[in-house]
Tab-separated table of C-alpha atoms in Angstrom:
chain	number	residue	atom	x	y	z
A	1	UNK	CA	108.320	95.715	93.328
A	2	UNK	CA	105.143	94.237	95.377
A	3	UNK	CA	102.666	97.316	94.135
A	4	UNK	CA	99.726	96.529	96.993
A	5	UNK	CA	102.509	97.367	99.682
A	6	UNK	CA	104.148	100.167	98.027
A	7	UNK	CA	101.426	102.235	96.125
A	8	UNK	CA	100.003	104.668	98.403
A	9	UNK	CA	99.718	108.119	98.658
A	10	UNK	CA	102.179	110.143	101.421
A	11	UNK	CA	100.037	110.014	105.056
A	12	UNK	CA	99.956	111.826	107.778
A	13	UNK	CA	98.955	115.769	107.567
A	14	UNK	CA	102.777	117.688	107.226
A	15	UNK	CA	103.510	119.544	104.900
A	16	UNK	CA	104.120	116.711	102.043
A	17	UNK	CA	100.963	114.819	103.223
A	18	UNK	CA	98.483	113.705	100.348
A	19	UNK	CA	96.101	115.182	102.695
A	20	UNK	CA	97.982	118.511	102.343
A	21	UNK	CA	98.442	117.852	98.381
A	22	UNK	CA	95.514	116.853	96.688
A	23	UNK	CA	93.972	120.315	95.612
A	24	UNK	CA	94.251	119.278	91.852
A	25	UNK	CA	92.167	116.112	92.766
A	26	UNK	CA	89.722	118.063	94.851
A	27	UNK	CA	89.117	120.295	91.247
A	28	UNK	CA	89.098	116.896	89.339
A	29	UNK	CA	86.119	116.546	91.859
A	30	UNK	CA	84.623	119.279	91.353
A	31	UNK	CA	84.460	119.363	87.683
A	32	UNK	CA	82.900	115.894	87.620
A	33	UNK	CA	79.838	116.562	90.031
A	34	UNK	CA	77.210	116.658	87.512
A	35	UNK	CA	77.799	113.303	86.012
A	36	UNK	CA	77.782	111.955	89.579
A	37	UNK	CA	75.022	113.843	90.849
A	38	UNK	CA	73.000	112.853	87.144
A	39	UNK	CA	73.585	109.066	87.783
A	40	UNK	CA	72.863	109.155	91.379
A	41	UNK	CA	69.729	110.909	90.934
A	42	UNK	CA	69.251	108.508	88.220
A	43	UNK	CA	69.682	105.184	90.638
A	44	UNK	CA	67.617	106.954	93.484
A	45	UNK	CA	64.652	107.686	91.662
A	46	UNK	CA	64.333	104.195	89.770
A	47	UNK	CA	63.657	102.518	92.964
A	48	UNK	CA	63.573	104.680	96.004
A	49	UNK	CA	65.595	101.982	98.100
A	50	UNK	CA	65.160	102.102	101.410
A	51	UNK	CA	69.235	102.058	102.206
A	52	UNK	CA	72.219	102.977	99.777
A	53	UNK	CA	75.386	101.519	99.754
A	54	UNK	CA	78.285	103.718	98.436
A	55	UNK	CA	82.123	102.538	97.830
A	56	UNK	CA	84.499	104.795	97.008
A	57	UNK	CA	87.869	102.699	95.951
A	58	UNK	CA	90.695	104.414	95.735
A	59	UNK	CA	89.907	106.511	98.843
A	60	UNK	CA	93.505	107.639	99.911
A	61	UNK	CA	94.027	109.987	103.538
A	62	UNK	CA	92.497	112.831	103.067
A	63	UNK	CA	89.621	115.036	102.742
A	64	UNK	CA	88.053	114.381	99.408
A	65	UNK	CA	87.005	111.442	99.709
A	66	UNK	CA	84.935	112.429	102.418
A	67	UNK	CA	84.094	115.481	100.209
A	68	UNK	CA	82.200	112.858	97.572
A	69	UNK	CA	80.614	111.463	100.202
A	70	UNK	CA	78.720	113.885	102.034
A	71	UNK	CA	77.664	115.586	97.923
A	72	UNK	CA	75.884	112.348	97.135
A	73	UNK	CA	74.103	112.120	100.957
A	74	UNK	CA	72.764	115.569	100.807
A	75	UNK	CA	71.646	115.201	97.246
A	76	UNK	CA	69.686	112.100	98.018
A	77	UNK	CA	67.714	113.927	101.154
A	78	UNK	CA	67.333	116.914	99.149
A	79	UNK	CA	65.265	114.462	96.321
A	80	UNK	CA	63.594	112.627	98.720
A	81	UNK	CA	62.269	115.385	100.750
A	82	UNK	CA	60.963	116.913	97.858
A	83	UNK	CA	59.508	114.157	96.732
A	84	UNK	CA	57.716	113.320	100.160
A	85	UNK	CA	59.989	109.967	100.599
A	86	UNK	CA	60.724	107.912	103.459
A	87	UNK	CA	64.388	108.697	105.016
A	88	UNK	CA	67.099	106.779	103.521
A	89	UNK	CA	69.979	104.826	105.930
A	90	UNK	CA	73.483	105.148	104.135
A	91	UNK	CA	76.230	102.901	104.289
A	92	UNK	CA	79.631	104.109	103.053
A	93	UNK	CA	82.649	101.937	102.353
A	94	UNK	CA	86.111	103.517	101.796
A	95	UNK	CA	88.616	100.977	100.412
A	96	UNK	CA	92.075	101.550	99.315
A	97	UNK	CA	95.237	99.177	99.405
A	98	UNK	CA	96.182	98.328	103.044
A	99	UNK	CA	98.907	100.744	103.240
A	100	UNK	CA	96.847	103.290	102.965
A	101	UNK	CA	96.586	105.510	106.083
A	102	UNK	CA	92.870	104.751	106.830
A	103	UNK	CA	93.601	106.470	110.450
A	104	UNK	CA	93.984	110.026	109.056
A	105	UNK	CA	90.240	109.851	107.621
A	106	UNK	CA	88.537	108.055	110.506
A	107	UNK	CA	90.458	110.417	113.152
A	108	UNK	CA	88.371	113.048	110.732
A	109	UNK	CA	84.943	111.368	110.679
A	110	UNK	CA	83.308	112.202	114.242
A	111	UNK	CA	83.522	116.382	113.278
A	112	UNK	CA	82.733	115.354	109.700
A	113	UNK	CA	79.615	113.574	110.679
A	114	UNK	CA	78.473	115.979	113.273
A	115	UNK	CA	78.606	119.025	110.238
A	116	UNK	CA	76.777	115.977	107.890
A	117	UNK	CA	73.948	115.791	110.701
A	118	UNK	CA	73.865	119.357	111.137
A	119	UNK	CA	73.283	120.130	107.188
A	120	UNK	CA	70.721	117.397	106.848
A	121	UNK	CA	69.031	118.332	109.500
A	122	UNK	CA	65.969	116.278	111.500
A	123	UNK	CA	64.151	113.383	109.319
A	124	UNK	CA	67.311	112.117	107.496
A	125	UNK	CA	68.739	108.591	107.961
A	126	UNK	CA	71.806	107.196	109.913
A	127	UNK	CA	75.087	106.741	108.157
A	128	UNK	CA	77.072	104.314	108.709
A	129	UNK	CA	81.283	104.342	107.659
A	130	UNK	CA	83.419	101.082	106.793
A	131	UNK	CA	87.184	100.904	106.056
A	132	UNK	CA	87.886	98.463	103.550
A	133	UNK	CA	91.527	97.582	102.905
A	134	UNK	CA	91.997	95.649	99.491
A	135	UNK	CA	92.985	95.781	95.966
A	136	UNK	CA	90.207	96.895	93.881
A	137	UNK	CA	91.518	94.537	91.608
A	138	UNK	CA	89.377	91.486	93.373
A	139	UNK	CA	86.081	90.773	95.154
A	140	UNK	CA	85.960	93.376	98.191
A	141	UNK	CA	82.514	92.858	98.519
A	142	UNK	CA	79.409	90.819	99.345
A	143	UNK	CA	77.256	89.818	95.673
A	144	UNK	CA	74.488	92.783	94.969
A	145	UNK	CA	75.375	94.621	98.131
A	146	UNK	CA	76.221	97.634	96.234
A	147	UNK	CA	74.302	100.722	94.700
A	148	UNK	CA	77.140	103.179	93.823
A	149	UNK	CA	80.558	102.937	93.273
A	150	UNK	CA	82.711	105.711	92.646
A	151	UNK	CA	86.666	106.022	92.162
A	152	UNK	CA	89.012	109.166	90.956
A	153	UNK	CA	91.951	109.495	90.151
A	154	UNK	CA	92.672	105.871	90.937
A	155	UNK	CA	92.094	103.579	88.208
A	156	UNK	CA	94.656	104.691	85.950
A	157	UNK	CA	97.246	103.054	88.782
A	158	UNK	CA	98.073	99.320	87.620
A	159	UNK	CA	97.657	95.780	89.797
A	160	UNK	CA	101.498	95.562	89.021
A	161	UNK	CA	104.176	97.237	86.837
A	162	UNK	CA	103.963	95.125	83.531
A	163	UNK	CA	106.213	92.428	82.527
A	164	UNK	CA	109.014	93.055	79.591
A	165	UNK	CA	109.866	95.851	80.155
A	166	UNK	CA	113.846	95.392	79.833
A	167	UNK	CA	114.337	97.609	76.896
A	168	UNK	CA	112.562	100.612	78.582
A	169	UNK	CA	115.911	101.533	79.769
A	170	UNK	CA	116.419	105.490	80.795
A	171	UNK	CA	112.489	105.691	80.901
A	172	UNK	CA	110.238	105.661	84.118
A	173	UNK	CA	106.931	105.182	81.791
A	174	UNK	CA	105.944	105.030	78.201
A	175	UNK	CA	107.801	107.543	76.392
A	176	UNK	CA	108.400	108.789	73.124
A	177	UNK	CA	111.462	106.742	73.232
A	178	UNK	CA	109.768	103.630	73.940
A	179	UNK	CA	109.899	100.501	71.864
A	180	UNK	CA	106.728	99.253	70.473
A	181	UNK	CA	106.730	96.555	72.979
A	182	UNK	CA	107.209	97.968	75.923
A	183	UNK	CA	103.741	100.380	75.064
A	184	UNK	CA	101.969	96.796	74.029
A	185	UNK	CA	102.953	95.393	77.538
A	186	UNK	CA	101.362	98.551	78.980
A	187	UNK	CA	98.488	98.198	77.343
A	188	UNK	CA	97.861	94.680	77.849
A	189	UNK	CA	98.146	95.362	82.086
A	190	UNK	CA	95.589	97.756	81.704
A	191	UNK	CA	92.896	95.600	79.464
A	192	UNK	CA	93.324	93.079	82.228
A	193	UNK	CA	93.141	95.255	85.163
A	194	UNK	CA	90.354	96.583	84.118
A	195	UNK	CA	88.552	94.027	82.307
A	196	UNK	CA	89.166	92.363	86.150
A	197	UNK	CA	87.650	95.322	88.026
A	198	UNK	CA	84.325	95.463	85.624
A	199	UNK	CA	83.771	91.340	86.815
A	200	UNK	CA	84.300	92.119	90.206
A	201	UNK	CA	82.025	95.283	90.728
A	202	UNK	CA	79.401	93.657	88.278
A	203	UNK	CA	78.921	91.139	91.259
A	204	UNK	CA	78.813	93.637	94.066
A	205	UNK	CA	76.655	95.763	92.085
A	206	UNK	CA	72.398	95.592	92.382
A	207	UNK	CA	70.655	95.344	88.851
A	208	UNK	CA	70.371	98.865	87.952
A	209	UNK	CA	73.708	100.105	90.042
A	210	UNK	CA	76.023	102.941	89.000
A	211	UNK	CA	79.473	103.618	88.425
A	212	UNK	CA	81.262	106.582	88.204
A	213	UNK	CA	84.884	106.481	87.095
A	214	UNK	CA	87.233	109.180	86.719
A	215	UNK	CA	90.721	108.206	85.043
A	216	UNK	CA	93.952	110.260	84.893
A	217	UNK	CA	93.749	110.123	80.540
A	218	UNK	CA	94.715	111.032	77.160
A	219	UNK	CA	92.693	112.202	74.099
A	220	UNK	CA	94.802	110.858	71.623
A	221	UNK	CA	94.979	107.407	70.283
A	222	UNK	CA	98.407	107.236	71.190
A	223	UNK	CA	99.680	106.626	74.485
A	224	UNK	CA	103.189	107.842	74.174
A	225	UNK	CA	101.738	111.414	73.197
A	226	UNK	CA	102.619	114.350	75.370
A	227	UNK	CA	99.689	114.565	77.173
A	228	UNK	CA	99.949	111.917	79.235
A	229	UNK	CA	103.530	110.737	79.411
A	230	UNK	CA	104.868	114.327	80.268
A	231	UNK	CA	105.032	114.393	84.162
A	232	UNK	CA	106.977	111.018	83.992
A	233	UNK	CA	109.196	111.958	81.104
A	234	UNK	CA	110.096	115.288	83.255
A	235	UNK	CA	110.909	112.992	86.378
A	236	UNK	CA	112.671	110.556	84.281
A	237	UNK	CA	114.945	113.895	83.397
A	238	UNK	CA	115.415	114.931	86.968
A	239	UNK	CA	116.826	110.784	87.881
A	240	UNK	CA	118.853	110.516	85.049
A	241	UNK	CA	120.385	113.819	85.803
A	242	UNK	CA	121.470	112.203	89.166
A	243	UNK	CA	122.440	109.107	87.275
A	244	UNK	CA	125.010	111.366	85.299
A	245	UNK	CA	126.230	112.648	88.942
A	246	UNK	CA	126.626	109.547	89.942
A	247	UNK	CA	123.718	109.927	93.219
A	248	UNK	CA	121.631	106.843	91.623
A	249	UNK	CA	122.936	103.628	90.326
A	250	UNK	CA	122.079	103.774	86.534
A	251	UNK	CA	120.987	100.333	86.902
A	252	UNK	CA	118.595	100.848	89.522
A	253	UNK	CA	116.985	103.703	87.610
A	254	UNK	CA	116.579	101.390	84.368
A	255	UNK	CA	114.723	98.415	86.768
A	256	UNK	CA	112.361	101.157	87.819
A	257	UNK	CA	108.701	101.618	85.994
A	258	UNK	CA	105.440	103.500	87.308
A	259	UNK	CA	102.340	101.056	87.374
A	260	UNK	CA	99.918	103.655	85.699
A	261	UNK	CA	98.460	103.536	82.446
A	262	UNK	CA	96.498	106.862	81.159
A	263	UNK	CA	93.777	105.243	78.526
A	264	UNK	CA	92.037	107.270	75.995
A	265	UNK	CA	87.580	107.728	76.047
A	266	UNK	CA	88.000	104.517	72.961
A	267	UNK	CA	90.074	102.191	75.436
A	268	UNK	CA	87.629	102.259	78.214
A	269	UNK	CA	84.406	102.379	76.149
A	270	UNK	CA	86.306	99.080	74.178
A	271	UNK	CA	87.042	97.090	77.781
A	272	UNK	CA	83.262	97.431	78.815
A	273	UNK	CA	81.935	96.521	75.583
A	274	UNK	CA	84.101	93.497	75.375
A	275	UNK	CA	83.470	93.055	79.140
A	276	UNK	CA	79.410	92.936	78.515
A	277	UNK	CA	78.333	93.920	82.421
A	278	UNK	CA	77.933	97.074	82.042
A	279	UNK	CA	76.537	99.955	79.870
A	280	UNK	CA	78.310	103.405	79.185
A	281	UNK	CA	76.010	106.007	80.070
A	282	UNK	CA	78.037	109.142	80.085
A	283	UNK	CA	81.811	109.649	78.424
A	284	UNK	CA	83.603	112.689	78.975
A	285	UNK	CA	86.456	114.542	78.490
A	286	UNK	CA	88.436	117.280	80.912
A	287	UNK	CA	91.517	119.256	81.586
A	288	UNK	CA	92.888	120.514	84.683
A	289	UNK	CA	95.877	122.660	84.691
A	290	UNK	CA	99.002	121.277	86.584
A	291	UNK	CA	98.948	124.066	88.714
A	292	UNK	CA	96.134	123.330	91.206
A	293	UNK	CA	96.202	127.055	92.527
A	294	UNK	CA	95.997	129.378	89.347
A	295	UNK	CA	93.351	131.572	89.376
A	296	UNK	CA	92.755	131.032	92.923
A	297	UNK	CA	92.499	134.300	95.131
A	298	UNK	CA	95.023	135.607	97.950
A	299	UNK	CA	97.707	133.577	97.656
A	300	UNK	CA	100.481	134.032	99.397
A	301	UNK	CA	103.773	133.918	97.275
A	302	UNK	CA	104.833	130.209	98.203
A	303	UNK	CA	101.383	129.154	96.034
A	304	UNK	CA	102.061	131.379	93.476
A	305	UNK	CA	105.273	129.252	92.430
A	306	UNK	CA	103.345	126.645	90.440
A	307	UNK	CA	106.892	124.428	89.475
A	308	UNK	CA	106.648	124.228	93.586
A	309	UNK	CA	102.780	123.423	93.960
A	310	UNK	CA	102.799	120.576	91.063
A	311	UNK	CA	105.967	119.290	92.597
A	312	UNK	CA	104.496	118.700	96.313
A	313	UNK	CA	101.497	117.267	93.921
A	314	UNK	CA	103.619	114.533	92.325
A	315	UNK	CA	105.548	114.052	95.488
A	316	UNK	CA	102.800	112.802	97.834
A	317	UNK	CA	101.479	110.241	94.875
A	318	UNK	CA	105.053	108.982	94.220
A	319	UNK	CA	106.838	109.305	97.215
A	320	UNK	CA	106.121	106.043	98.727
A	321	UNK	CA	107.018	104.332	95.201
A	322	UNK	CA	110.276	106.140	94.422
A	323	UNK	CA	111.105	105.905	97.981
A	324	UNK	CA	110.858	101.951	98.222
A	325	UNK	CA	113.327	101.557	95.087
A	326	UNK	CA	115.785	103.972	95.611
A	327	UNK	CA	115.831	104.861	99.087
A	328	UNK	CA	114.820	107.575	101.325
A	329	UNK	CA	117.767	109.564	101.055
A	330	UNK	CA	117.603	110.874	97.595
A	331	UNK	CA	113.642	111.713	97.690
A	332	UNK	CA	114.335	115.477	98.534
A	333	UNK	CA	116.842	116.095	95.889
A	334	UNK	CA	114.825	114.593	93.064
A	335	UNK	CA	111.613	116.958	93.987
A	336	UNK	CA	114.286	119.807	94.269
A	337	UNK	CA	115.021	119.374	90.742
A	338	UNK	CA	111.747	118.081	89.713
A	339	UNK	CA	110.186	121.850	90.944
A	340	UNK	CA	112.860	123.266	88.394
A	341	UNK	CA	111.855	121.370	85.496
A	342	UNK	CA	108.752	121.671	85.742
A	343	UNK	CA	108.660	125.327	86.172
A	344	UNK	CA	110.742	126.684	83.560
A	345	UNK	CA	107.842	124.165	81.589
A	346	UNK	CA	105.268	126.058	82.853
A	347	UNK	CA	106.658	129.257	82.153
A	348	UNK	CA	106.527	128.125	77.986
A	349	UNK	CA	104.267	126.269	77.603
A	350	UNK	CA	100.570	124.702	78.566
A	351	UNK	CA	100.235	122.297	80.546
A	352	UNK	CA	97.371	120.515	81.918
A	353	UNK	CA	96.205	117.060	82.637
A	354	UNK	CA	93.539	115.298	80.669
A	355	UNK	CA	90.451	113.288	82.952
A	356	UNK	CA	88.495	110.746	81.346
A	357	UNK	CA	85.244	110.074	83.353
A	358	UNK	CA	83.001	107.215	82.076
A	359	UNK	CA	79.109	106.682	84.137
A	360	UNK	CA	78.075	103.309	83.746
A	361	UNK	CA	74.890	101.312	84.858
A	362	UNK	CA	75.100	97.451	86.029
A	363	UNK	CA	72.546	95.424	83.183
């Protein structure tokens, strides 16, 4: 599987649309505005640069990215009128792999910008808005052209699904039922993915530059713990289910494995040590629940099914993925029992995702 033309999330606005999905990221967001609004504030006030460049990798279709975006604009003209500063120009670069549907979020940016000018108000300084289609596992840009990079929910997706992993067989990811190998192969995709990505921002990066990182994660030292291998190990039951049925070729489900690895707060702060570009300023740990919509008010009853909300979740990441190995045709039936797994977990027991965020300055 050739993972820079497959990985992307579902495009388009229906109804299984990442850009109809992605509540749980948007609350991912939210909970990780301070750091990015600390090291921001941080990088404006060391210099007060006349222009900022911001890339946000890992973009996707749909509104959050935009979201970021417009958070760290208005907190830079808030500082800088305060502190009696010239206006700043803004250039924004929103890269994701080339499948990505770029034309969802540009068809958005004309109203976006017009409410952007509107909040700023007079004085502030032009923005200006560049796709970037790439792996963020490579150069994507120009040497110290960068001030602030910033990526959710993205890194924790590999360059490629890792090699040797033969004897994964009934598994979709690490799982308890992994052999030790298989979780060493893992691990070794990850430490040079990422080890790769530090190199290649630490040249599009300015002296001083930021980074804010926010990783799908675990906790625990041990990554085939619950925590971050249950979504896959509930999918996994939901294919092998139609295995048994005889609806999916058992061989085709044992030559299928998701390119993700979930590190733990040590793995990350261990790559950029070894890596030497960068420092940690900030490490910190979250949880989100799986069900994007509890405790949010007026729903109607279709949102109050949270087996049915985390499903649509899962199934605008994966779609594209699962789709491109086993077809099309089976893609609603394996959400249809997905939504039933998962909800009679939900119903006994917790169940929330762990985010690893790390802040960390170029020098």
């Amino acid at each position: 599987m050739e993972v820079v033309q497959v990985l992307h999330m579902k495009g388009g606005v229906g109804e299984t649309s990442y850009a109809n999905n992605s509540l749980l990221q948007q609350k991912v967001l939210s909970m990780t505005k301070p750091i990015r609004e600390e090291a921001m504030t941080k990088l404006y006030c060391s210099t007060y640069p006349a222009g900022i460049a911001i890339a946000d990798l890992g973009c996707s279709s749909g509104p959050n990215t935009l979201f970021v975006v417009s958070e760290l604009i208005k907190l830079v003209d808030s500082i800088r009128q305060k502190l009696g500063q010239r206006s700043t120009e803004y250039q924004v670069f929103l890269n994701d792999l080339p499948g990505n549907d770029f034309n969802t979020i540009f068809r958005s940016l004309p109203s976006f910008q017009n409410k952007l000018k509107k909040q700023l108000g007079g004085g502030s300084g032009p923005c200006f808005f560049n796709g970037v289609p790439g792996s963020f596992y490579g150069r994507l840009f120009r040497h110290n052209s960068l001030h602030f990079v910033h990526s959710s929910y993205s890194l924790h997706w590999l360059s490629q699904v890792p090699e040797g992993l033969e004897s994964n067989k009934g598994n979709i990811y690490i799982a308890n039922t992994s052999p030790p190998d298989v979780l060493k192969a893992y691990y070794e995709q990850f430490q040079q993915d990422f080890s790769l990505f530090l190199k290649c921002r630490s040249e599009e990066l300015v002296e001083g530059g930021r980074m804010v990182l926010t990783f799908l994660g675990r906790r625990s030292d041990d990554p085939s713990s619950k925590e971050c291998c249950y979504i896959w190990e509930l999918l996994a039951m939901a294919l092998n289910d139609m295995v048994f049925e005889g609806l999916i070729k058992e061989e085709k489900l044992n030559s299928f494995n998701i390119p993700n690895y979930l590190p733990s707060p040590a793995e990350l702060k261990s790559e950029v040590l070894k890596e030497r570009s960068f420092t940690v300023d900030r490490l910190e740990v979250t949880e989100v629940n799986w069900n994007a919509y509890q405790n949010e008010p007026d729903l109607s009853d279709a949102f109050k099914d949270g087996g049915y909300n985390f499903a649509k979740c899962i199934r605008a990441v994966t779609e594209p993925l699962l789709a491109s190995h086993f077809g099309e045709a089976i893609i609603d039936e394996v959400f249809r029992r997905y939504r039933d797994i998962v909800a009679d977990r939900m119903s006994k027991e917790k169940t929330e995702f762990v985010n690893v965020t790390i802040s960390l300055i170029k020098g």
